[in-house]
Amino acid sequence: MSEQHTHERTAATEQPAVTEQTPVAAVAADDDTSLPLFHRTVRPEWIDYNGHMSEAFYVLVFGYATDAMMIETGLHAGYRESTGCSLYTAEAHVRYLREVAAGSHLAVHTRLLGVDAKKARFCHELYVVDAPDDVPEPEAAPVATTELLALHVDQRAGRTAPFPDSVRERLASLVEPAPTWAGRPIAEVPAVR
């Protein structure tokens, strides 16, 4: 399933980007109905003035997990270069549930929640694990989650476009029930009067 990759570095983080040439640090899925886990380790420069991982870096890790999902489902660099199409995030809801310390080993579980001709809904659950390639314990609670709605966009035409059948079918084969937290709105805060 995974392609062979090389390391590219992003200027903002000096962390290897997820590309078709980078070995995706993932635990192989048991079958073709789930995606492998995505792994990263929290870097010291990701720690903020509160002494734990800054919110921007949770989103960075989730972005890398989305890149890994794209590779696994056929939306890789070769596809993007040959078609001019890519996946664009249209909406995201991030929940920060627990603090994460420098050096923590992270595992991201990605779930596809739905797909149609031009859209995909999916979520990532971020866990702290004991070692770089560990699998979260079954009873482990995520330290953060994000739910995303993404659009398949033809960049040359500047509008949404249908997924190719093979990509849509692969995405559809991965759809699973949504976790209980998915679909929740942001809590309302009454205005002070």
Tab-separated table of C-alpha atoms in Angstrom:
chain	number	residue	atom	x	y	z
A	1	MET	CA	0.000	0.000	0.000
A	2	SER	CA	2.567	2.610	1.016
A	3	GLU	CA	4.905	3.997	-1.579
A	4	GLN	CA	8.632	4.519	-1.070
A	5	HIS	CA	9.438	8.087	-0.088
A	6	THR	CA	12.449	10.435	0.366
A	7	HIS	CA	12.804	13.154	2.963
A	8	GLU	CA	11.852	16.712	2.143
A	9	ARG	CA	12.131	19.264	4.911
A	10	THR	CA	9.670	22.019	5.589
A	11	ALA	CA	11.316	25.328	6.414
A	12	ALA	CA	8.946	26.102	9.286
A	13	THR	CA	9.623	22.916	11.218
A	14	GLU	CA	12.689	21.169	9.799
A	15	GLN	CA	10.470	18.087	10.151
A	16	PRO	CA	10.380	15.715	7.182
A	17	ALA	CA	7.314	16.421	5.089
A	18	VAL	CA	5.110	13.557	3.985
A	19	THR	CA	5.832	12.975	0.326
A	20	GLU	CA	5.809	9.996	-1.969
A	21	GLN	CA	9.511	9.613	-1.223
A	22	THR	CA	9.344	9.594	2.614
A	23	PRO	CA	8.804	6.296	4.405
A	24	VAL	CA	5.485	6.936	6.081
A	25	ALA	CA	6.090	5.933	9.690
A	26	ALA	CA	2.989	3.826	10.050
A	27	VAL	CA	1.829	0.553	11.431
A	28	ALA	CA	0.593	-1.558	8.553
A	29	ALA	CA	-3.154	-1.941	8.532
A	30	ASP	CA	-4.455	-5.480	8.986
A	31	ASP	CA	-6.421	-5.261	5.745
A	32	ASP	CA	-7.493	-2.863	3.028
A	33	THR	CA	-10.443	-1.559	5.057
A	34	SER	CA	-8.416	0.718	7.328
A	35	LEU	CA	-5.524	3.119	7.004
A	36	PRO	CA	-2.173	2.602	8.733
A	37	LEU	CA	-1.369	4.743	11.753
A	38	PHE	CA	0.711	7.837	11.116
A	39	HIS	CA	3.554	8.565	13.581
A	40	ARG	CA	5.595	11.608	14.625
A	41	THR	CA	7.592	12.654	17.698
A	42	VAL	CA	7.035	16.064	19.319
A	43	ARG	CA	10.004	18.317	18.637
A	44	PRO	CA	11.296	20.801	21.253
A	45	GLU	CA	10.493	23.779	19.005
A	46	TRP	CA	6.831	22.705	18.966
A	47	ILE	CA	6.551	23.564	22.683
A	48	ASP	CA	4.929	26.897	23.512
A	49	TYR	CA	5.151	29.354	26.400
A	50	ASN	CA	2.733	27.155	28.413
A	51	GLY	CA	5.217	24.281	28.374
A	52	HIS	CA	3.344	21.933	26.044
A	53	MET	CA	2.790	21.418	22.318
A	54	SER	CA	1.454	24.562	20.666
A	55	GLU	CA	-1.919	24.350	18.944
A	56	ALA	CA	-0.404	25.034	15.518
A	57	PHE	CA	1.659	21.857	15.700
A	58	TYR	CA	-1.334	19.653	16.457
A	59	VAL	CA	-2.722	20.940	13.154
A	60	LEU	CA	0.655	20.345	11.452
A	61	VAL	CA	0.646	16.694	12.574
A	62	PHE	CA	-2.969	16.335	11.440
A	63	GLY	CA	-1.964	17.839	8.076
A	64	TYR	CA	0.823	15.280	7.690
A	65	ALA	CA	-1.685	12.529	8.536
A	66	THR	CA	-3.973	13.875	5.797
A	67	ASP	CA	-1.024	13.762	3.365
A	68	ALA	CA	-0.419	10.115	4.349
A	69	MET	CA	-4.115	9.330	3.783
A	70	MET	CA	-3.912	10.945	0.350
A	71	ILE	CA	-0.916	8.771	-0.559
A	72	GLU	CA	-2.698	5.615	0.633
A	73	THR	CA	-5.823	6.397	-1.397
A	74	GLY	CA	-4.236	7.350	-4.725
A	75	LEU	CA	-4.171	11.143	-4.341
A	76	HIS	CA	-0.347	11.155	-4.297
A	77	ALA	CA	2.065	13.572	-5.989
A	78	GLY	CA	2.010	11.665	-9.285
A	79	TYR	CA	-1.775	11.894	-9.359
A	80	ARG	CA	-1.698	15.612	-8.532
A	81	GLU	CA	0.946	16.316	-11.187
A	82	SER	CA	-0.789	14.326	-13.930
A	83	THR	CA	-4.356	15.528	-13.256
A	84	GLY	CA	-3.946	18.987	-11.749
A	85	CYS	CA	-6.385	17.860	-9.038
A	86	SER	CA	-5.912	17.767	-5.286
A	87	LEU	CA	-7.791	17.600	-2.010
A	88	TYR	CA	-8.573	20.954	-0.357
A	89	THR	CA	-9.727	21.274	3.249
A	90	ALA	CA	-12.965	23.263	3.312
A	91	GLU	CA	-13.835	22.892	6.988
A	92	ALA	CA	-12.090	21.647	10.128
A	93	HIS	CA	-13.012	21.298	13.785
A	94	VAL	CA	-10.086	20.642	16.145
A	95	ARG	CA	-10.496	19.576	19.764
A	96	TYR	CA	-7.501	19.925	22.108
A	97	LEU	CA	-8.159	17.438	24.897
A	98	ARG	CA	-4.868	16.990	26.787
A	99	GLU	CA	-1.451	18.626	26.954
A	100	VAL	CA	1.390	16.958	25.050
A	101	ALA	CA	5.033	17.258	26.181
A	102	ALA	CA	8.237	17.564	24.139
A	103	GLY	CA	9.562	14.187	23.052
A	104	SER	CA	6.150	12.507	23.196
A	105	HIS	CA	5.582	9.847	20.563
A	106	LEU	CA	2.400	10.443	18.603
A	107	ALA	CA	0.176	8.061	16.656
A	108	VAL	CA	-2.663	9.337	14.469
A	109	HIS	CA	-5.618	7.125	13.627
A	110	THR	CA	-7.428	8.331	10.494
A	111	ARG	CA	-11.016	7.366	9.740
A	112	LEU	CA	-12.994	8.036	6.577
A	113	LEU	CA	-16.547	8.969	7.589
A	114	GLY	CA	-18.122	9.564	4.189
A	115	VAL	CA	-17.414	10.224	0.534
A	116	ASP	CA	-19.428	11.335	-2.457
A	117	ALA	CA	-18.535	12.389	-5.994
A	118	LYS	CA	-16.476	15.460	-4.972
A	119	LYS	CA	-16.225	15.481	-1.147
A	120	ALA	CA	-14.705	13.439	1.637
A	121	ARG	CA	-15.404	13.691	5.359
A	122	PHE	CA	-12.771	12.212	7.647
A	123	CYS	CA	-11.280	12.560	11.093
A	124	HIS	CA	-7.966	12.116	12.852
A	125	GLU	CA	-7.505	11.004	16.449
A	126	LEU	CA	-4.129	11.859	17.996
A	127	TYR	CA	-2.699	9.578	20.699
A	128	VAL	CA	0.461	9.643	22.807
A	129	VAL	CA	2.154	6.224	22.710
A	130	ASP	CA	5.185	4.791	24.516
A	131	ALA	CA	7.495	4.287	21.512
A	132	PRO	CA	7.792	5.781	18.015
A	133	ASP	CA	5.895	3.008	16.193
A	134	ASP	CA	3.544	1.866	18.958
A	135	VAL	CA	-0.171	1.318	18.570
A	136	PRO	CA	-2.469	3.051	21.078
A	137	GLU	CA	-3.930	0.784	23.738
A	138	PRO	CA	-7.588	-0.103	23.040
A	139	GLU	CA	-8.749	1.903	26.075
A	140	ALA	CA	-6.522	4.919	25.299
A	141	ALA	CA	-8.211	8.280	24.936
A	142	PRO	CA	-7.043	10.681	22.224
A	143	VAL	CA	-5.176	13.838	23.238
A	144	ALA	CA	-6.687	15.734	20.296
A	145	THR	CA	-9.079	15.157	17.434
A	146	THR	CA	-10.004	16.883	14.213
A	147	GLU	CA	-12.893	16.379	11.837
A	148	LEU	CA	-12.499	17.616	8.284
A	149	LEU	CA	-14.517	18.150	5.145
A	150	ALA	CA	-12.356	18.145	2.017
A	151	LEU	CA	-13.178	18.920	-1.593
A	152	HIS	CA	-11.591	17.351	-4.668
A	153	VAL	CA	-10.499	20.382	-6.701
A	154	ASP	CA	-9.331	20.702	-10.292
A	155	GLN	CA	-6.670	23.366	-9.802
A	156	ARG	CA	-6.484	24.179	-13.516
A	157	ALA	CA	-10.234	24.816	-13.770
A	158	GLY	CA	-10.460	26.428	-10.325
A	159	ARG	CA	-13.476	24.382	-9.203
A	160	THR	CA	-14.470	21.090	-7.647
A	161	ALA	CA	-14.291	17.980	-9.789
A	162	PRO	CA	-15.443	14.383	-9.342
A	163	PHE	CA	-12.966	11.901	-7.883
A	164	PRO	CA	-11.788	9.300	-10.382
A	165	ASP	CA	-13.751	6.071	-9.843
A	166	SER	CA	-10.712	4.223	-8.461
A	167	VAL	CA	-10.046	6.914	-5.827
A	168	ARG	CA	-13.707	7.277	-4.864
A	169	GLU	CA	-14.029	3.491	-4.563
A	170	ARG	CA	-10.875	3.289	-2.409
A	171	LEU	CA	-12.137	6.085	-0.148
A	172	ALA	CA	-15.581	4.441	0.066
A	173	SER	CA	-13.995	1.111	1.027
A	174	LEU	CA	-12.475	2.835	4.067
A	175	VAL	CA	-15.674	4.452	5.377
A	176	GLU	CA	-16.503	3.461	8.933
A	177	PRO	CA	-18.975	4.683	11.546
A	178	ALA	CA	-18.223	8.101	12.978
A	179	PRO	CA	-16.892	8.296	16.537
A	180	THR	CA	-19.351	9.750	19.048
A	181	TRP	CA	-17.561	13.112	19.135
A	182	ALA	CA	-17.750	13.697	15.355
A	183	GLY	CA	-20.306	16.171	14.067
A	184	ARG	CA	-20.490	18.169	17.277
A	185	PRO	CA	-20.615	21.942	16.953
A	186	ILE	CA	-18.391	24.253	18.950
A	187	ALA	CA	-19.943	24.967	22.343
A	188	GLU	CA	-21.908	28.180	22.534
A	189	VAL	CA	-20.831	30.862	24.978
A	190	PRO	CA	-23.551	33.329	25.930
A	191	ALA	CA	-22.777	36.942	25.152
A	192	VAL	CA	-22.195	39.200	28.152
A	193	ARG	CA	-24.849	41.878	28.328
